[in-house]
Structures are given as C-alpha cells and as structure tokens.
CSV table of C-alpha atoms and ligand atoms in Angstrom, one decimal:
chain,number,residue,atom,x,y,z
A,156,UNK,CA,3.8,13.5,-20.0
A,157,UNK,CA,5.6,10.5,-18.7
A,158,UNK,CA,3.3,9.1,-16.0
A,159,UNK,CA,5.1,7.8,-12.8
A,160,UNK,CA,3.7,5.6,-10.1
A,161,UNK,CA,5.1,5.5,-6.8
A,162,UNK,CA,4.6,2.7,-4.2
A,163,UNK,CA,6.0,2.9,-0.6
A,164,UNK,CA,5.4,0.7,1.7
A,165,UNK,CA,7.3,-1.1,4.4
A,166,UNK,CA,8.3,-4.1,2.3
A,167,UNK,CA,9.4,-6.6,5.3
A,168,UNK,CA,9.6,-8.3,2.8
A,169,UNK,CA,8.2,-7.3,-0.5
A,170,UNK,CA,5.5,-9.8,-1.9
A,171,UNK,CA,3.3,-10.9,-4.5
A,172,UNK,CA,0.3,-9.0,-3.1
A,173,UNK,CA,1.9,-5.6,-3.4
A,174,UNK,CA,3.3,-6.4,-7.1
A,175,UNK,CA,-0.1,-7.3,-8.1
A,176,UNK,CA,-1.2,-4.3,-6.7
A,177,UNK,CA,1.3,-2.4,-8.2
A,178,UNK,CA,0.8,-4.6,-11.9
A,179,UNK,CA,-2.9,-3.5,-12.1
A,180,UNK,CA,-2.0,0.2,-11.2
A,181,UNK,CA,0.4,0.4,-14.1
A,182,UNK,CA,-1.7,-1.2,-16.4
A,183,UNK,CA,-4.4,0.9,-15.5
A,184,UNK,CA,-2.8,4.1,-15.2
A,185,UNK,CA,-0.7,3.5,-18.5
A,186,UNK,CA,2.4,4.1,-16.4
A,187,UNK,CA,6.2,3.8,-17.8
A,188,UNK,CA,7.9,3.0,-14.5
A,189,UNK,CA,6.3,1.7,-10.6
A,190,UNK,CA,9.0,2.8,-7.8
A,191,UNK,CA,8.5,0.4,-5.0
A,192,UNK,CA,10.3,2.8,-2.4
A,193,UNK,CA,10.7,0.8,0.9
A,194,UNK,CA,10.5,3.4,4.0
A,195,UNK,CA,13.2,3.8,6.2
A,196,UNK,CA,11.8,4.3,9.6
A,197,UNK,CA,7.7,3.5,8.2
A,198,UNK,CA,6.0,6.6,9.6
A,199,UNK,CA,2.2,5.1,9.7
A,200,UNK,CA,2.8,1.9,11.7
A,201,UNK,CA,4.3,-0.1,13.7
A,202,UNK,CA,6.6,-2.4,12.4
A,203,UNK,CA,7.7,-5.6,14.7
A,204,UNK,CA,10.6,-7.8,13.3
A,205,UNK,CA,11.7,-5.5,10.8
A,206,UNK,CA,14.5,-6.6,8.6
A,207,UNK,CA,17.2,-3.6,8.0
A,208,UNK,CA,16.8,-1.4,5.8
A,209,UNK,CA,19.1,-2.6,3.3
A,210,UNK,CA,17.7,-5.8,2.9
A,211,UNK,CA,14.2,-4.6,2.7
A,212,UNK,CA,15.2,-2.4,-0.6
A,213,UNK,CA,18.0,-5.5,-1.4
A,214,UNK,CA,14.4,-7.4,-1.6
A,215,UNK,CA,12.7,-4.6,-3.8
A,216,UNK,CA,16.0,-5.0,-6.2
A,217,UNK,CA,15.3,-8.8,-6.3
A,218,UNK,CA,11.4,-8.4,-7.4
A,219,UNK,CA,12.1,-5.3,-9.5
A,220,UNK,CA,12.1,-5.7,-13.5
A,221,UNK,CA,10.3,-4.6,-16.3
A,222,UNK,CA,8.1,-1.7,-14.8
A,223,UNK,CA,9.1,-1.6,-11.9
A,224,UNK,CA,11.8,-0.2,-10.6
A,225,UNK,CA,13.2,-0.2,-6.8
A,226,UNK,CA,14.0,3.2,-5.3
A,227,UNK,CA,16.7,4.2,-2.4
A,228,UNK,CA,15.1,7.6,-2.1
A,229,UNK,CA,13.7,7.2,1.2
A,230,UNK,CA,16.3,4.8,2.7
A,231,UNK,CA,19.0,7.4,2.5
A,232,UNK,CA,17.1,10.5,3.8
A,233,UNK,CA,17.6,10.5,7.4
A,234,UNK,CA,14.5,10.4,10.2
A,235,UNK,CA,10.9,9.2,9.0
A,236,UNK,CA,10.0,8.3,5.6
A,237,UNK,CA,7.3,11.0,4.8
A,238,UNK,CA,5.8,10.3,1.6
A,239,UNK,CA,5.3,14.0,0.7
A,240,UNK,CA,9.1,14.6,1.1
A,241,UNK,CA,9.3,11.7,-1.6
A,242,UNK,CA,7.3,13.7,-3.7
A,243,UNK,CA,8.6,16.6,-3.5
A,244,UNK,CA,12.2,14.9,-4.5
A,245,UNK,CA,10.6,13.5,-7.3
A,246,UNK,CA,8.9,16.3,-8.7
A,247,UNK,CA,12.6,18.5,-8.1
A,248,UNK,CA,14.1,15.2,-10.1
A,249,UNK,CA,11.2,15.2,-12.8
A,250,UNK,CA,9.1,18.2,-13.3
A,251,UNK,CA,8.1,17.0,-16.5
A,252,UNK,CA,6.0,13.7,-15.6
A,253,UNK,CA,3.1,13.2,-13.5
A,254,UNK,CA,3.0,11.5,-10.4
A,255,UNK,CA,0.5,8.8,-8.6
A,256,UNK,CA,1.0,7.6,-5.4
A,257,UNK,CA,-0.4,3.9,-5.2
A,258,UNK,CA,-1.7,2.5,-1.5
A,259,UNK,CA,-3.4,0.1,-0.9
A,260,UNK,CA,-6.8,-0.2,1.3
A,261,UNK,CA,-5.6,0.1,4.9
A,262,UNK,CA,-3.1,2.8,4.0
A,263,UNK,CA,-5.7,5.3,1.6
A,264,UNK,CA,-8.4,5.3,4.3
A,265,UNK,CA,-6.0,6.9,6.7
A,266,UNK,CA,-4.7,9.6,4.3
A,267,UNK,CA,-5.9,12.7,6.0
A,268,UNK,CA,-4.1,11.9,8.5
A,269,UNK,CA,-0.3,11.4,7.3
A,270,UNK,CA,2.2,14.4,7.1
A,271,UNK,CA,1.2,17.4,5.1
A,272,UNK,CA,-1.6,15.6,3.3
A,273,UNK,CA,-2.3,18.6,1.2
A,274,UNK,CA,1.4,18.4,-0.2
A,275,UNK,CA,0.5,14.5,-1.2
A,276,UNK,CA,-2.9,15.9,-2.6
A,277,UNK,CA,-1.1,18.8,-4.8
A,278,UNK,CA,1.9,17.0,-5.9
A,279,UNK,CA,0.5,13.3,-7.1
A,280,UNK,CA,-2.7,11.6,-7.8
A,281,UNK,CA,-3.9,9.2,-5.2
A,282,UNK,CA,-4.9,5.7,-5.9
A,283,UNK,CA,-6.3,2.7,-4.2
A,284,UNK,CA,-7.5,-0.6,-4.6
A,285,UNK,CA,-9.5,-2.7,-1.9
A,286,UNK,CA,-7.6,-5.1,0.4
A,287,UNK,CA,-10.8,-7.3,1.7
A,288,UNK,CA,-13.9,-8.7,0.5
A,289,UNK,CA,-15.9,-5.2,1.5
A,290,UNK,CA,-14.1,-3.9,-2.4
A,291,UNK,CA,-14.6,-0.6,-3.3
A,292,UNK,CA,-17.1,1.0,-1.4
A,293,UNK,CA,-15.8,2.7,1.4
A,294,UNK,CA,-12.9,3.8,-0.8
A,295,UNK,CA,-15.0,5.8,-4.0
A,296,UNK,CA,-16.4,7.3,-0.6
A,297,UNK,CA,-13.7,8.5,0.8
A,298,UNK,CA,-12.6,9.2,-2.5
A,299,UNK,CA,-14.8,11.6,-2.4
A,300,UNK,CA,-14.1,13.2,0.7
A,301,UNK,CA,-10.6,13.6,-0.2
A,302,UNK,CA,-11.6,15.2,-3.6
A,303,UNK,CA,-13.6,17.9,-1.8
A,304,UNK,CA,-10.2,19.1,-0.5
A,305,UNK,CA,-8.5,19.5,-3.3
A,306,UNK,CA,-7.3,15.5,-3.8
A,307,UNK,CA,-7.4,14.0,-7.5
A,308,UNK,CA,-7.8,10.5,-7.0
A,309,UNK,CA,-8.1,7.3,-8.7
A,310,UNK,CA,-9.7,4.3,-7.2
A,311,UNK,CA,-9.6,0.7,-9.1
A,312,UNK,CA,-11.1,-2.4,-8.4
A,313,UNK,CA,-8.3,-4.8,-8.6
A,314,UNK,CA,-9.0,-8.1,-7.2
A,315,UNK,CA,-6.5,-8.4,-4.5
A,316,UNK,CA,-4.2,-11.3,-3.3
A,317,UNK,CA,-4.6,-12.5,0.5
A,318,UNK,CA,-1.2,-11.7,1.3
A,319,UNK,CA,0.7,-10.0,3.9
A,320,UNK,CA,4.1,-9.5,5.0
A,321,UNK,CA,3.2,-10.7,8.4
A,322,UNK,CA,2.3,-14.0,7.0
A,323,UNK,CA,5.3,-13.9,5.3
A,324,UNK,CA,7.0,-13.5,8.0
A,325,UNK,CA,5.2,-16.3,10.2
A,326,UNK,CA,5.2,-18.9,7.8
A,327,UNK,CA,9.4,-18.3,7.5
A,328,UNK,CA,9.3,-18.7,11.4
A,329,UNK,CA,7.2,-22.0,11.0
A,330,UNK,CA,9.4,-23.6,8.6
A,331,UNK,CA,6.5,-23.6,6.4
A,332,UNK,CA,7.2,-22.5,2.5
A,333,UNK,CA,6.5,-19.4,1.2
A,334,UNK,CA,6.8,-20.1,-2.9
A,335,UNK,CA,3.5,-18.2,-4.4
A,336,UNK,CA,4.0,-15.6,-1.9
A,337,UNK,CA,6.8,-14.4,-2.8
A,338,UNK,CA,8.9,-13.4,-6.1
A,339,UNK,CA,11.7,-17.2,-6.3
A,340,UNK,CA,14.5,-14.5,-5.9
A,341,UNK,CA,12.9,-12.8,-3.1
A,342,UNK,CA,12.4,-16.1,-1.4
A,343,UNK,CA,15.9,-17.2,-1.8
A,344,UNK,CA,17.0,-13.9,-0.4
A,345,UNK,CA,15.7,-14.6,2.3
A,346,UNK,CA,16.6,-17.9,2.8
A,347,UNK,CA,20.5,-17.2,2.1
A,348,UNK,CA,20.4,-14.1,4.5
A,349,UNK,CA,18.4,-16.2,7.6
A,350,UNK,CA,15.8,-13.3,7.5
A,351,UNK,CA,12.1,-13.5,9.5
A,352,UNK,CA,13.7,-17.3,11.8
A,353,UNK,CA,13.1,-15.4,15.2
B,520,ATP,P1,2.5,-6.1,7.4
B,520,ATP,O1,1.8,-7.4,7.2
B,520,ATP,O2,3.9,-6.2,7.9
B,520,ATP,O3,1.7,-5.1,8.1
B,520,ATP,P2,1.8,-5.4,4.6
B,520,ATP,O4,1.6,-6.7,3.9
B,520,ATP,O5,0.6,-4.6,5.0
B,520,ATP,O6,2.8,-5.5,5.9
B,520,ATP,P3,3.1,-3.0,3.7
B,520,ATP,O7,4.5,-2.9,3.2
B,520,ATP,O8,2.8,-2.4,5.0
B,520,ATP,O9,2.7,-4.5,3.6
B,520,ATP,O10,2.1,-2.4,2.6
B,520,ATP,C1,2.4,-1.4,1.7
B,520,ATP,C2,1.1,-1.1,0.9
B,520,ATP,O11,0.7,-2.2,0.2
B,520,ATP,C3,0.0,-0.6,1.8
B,520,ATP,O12,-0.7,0.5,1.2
B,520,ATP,C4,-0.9,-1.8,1.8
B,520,ATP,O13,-2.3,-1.5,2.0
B,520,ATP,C5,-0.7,-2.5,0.5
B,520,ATP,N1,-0.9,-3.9,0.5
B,520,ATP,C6,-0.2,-4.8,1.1
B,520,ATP,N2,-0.6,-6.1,0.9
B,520,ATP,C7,-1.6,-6.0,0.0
B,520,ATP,C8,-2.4,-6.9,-0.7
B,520,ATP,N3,-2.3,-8.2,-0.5
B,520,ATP,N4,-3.3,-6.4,-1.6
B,520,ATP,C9,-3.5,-5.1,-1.8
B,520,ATP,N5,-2.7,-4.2,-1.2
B,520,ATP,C10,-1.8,-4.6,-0.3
C-alpha cells in the first residue's frame, strides 16, 4: 500500500523547521510522497499578517521537490480548512494508499479538539514529533489517550529546528536575513514579492 503523508499547516511562510519535520516523518514512515497543504482560512489559530493564499502555497511550490509535493486541495475548497474534509478528499482520490497526518507538537496536543476528530482518527494515522526541549513525553501520553478512542498513532522523536514562521516573519520586518531559515527559493520569493515588510 502506497503510504501518504499529509502536512497542513499555515505556511506564512513555509520553512526549514516544518521540512525537517516533514523529512524525518517520511523517512520514518517509509512514505512515497509528503503533501505540504497550506490551509486557506487556518481553522486552529489565529493567524496575524497572513500572506494570501496564493503565495503561501506559491511558497510550498518553491520548497517542494523530491518527496514532497505541495497541494491546492485546501486552498480551493471554500470556508475553513478542516483537516478531516482533506482526508476525506484524499481517501475518495486514493482509496488504495494509507494516510498519516503529520503535526507537529503544539498542533497534536490539541487534537481532540479540531473538527470531527474521530473522522481524522478513522481515516489517517496521527503523528507527532516534539517542538521544545520537554521531547516526547507529554506526547506518547497523549498518544495514549488518543489511542483509547480509537486513534492509531505514531509519535517520533525527531530533533526539532527552533524555527517559526513568526520569526520568519519578524526578522523580514527587521531587515535582518533569513538564509538557514528558509528554503534559497523560498527566501527569494519573498523578497521579489515584498512579503512580511509591514
Ligand atoms: P507561526 O509562527 O506563524 O505560528 P508556525 O511556525 O507554528 O507558525 P504552522 O504553519 O502554524 O507554523 O505549523 C504547521 C505545523 O508545523 C504545526 O503542526 C506545527 O506544530 C509544526 N511546526 C512548525 N514549526 C516547527 C518546528 N520548528 N519544529 C517542529 N514542528 C514545527
């Protein structure tokens, strides 16, 4: 079965912390293809100086190559980006392969609490990966919780890179670079498109 690994997110902008993420994921899960899939309206938070939509997946486009693979799935579907109605799509698109939904620490620990989690639980395997120095405690135990209803999940201890958009997106405001955070054609994206200056 052709395993699948998808990875929403905001992506204002798309960086080097979520492709390492993503990297360790696929290696560890033996996965063919990562979707980064950048929401349209993101459903879990709030999201101050977001860049349009377009540019956000333009951005996934730029960092995408050999696994990974940027998606338009969300970006067209009108209202919030519900990550079970991504599922469901992709299951409708390929019933054959077998799905994993990649989050990282912030976004796992709130699971229970996104749209029709038990659709998530039944249509992909969950994964996570720590985003502090705390590493994987407080995820194998909710982990567990999750399992208890139903969940298959897979939880990884990849180191992870202190990176965020929002430091992204200050650093661009400062003047300040932002090589090493960012993919080179990511960063000249944008550069050439005056994204993130105010
Ligand atoms: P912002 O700083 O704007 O809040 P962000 O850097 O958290 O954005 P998102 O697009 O919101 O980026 O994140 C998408 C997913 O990637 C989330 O599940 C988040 O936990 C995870 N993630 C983001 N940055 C990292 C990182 N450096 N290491 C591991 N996981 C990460």
């Amino acid at each position: 079965m052709q395993k699948i690994a998808v990875f929403g997110g905001t992506f204002n902008p798309i960086h080097n912390g979520h492709l390492h993420l993503a990297a360790g994921f696929a290696k560890a899960l033996g996965a063919e293809k990562v979707l980064l899939i950048p929401a349209r309206v993101p459903p879990h938070k709030a999201a101050p100086d977001l860049a349009p939509a377009r540019d956000r997946l333009a951005m996934c486009r730029a960092a995408a190559g050999g696994v990974f693979e940027a998606s338009d799935l969300e970006i067209r579907r009108p209202g919030p980006s519900y990550t079970s109605n991504t599922l469901r799509e992709l299951k409708a698109l390929r019933p054959d392969a077998e799905l994993y939904l990649i989050t990282g620490e912030d976004m796992f620990l709130t699971l229970e609490q996104w749209h029709e989690p038990d659709v998530i639980f039944s249509l992909a395997t969950v994964c996570a990966a720590p985003r502090s120095e705390a590493g994987c405690g407080r995820l194998l135990e909710y982990a567990r919780a999750l399992r208890r209803r139903g969940a298959r999940t897979r939880v990884e201890n990849i180191a992870y890179l202190p990176i965020s958009s929002t430091g992204v997106r200050e650093a661009v405001r400062r003047g300040a670079g932002i090589a090493g955070l960012v993919p080179v054609p990511v960063e000249r994206y944008i550069r050439e498109h005056h994204l993130y200056l105010e």
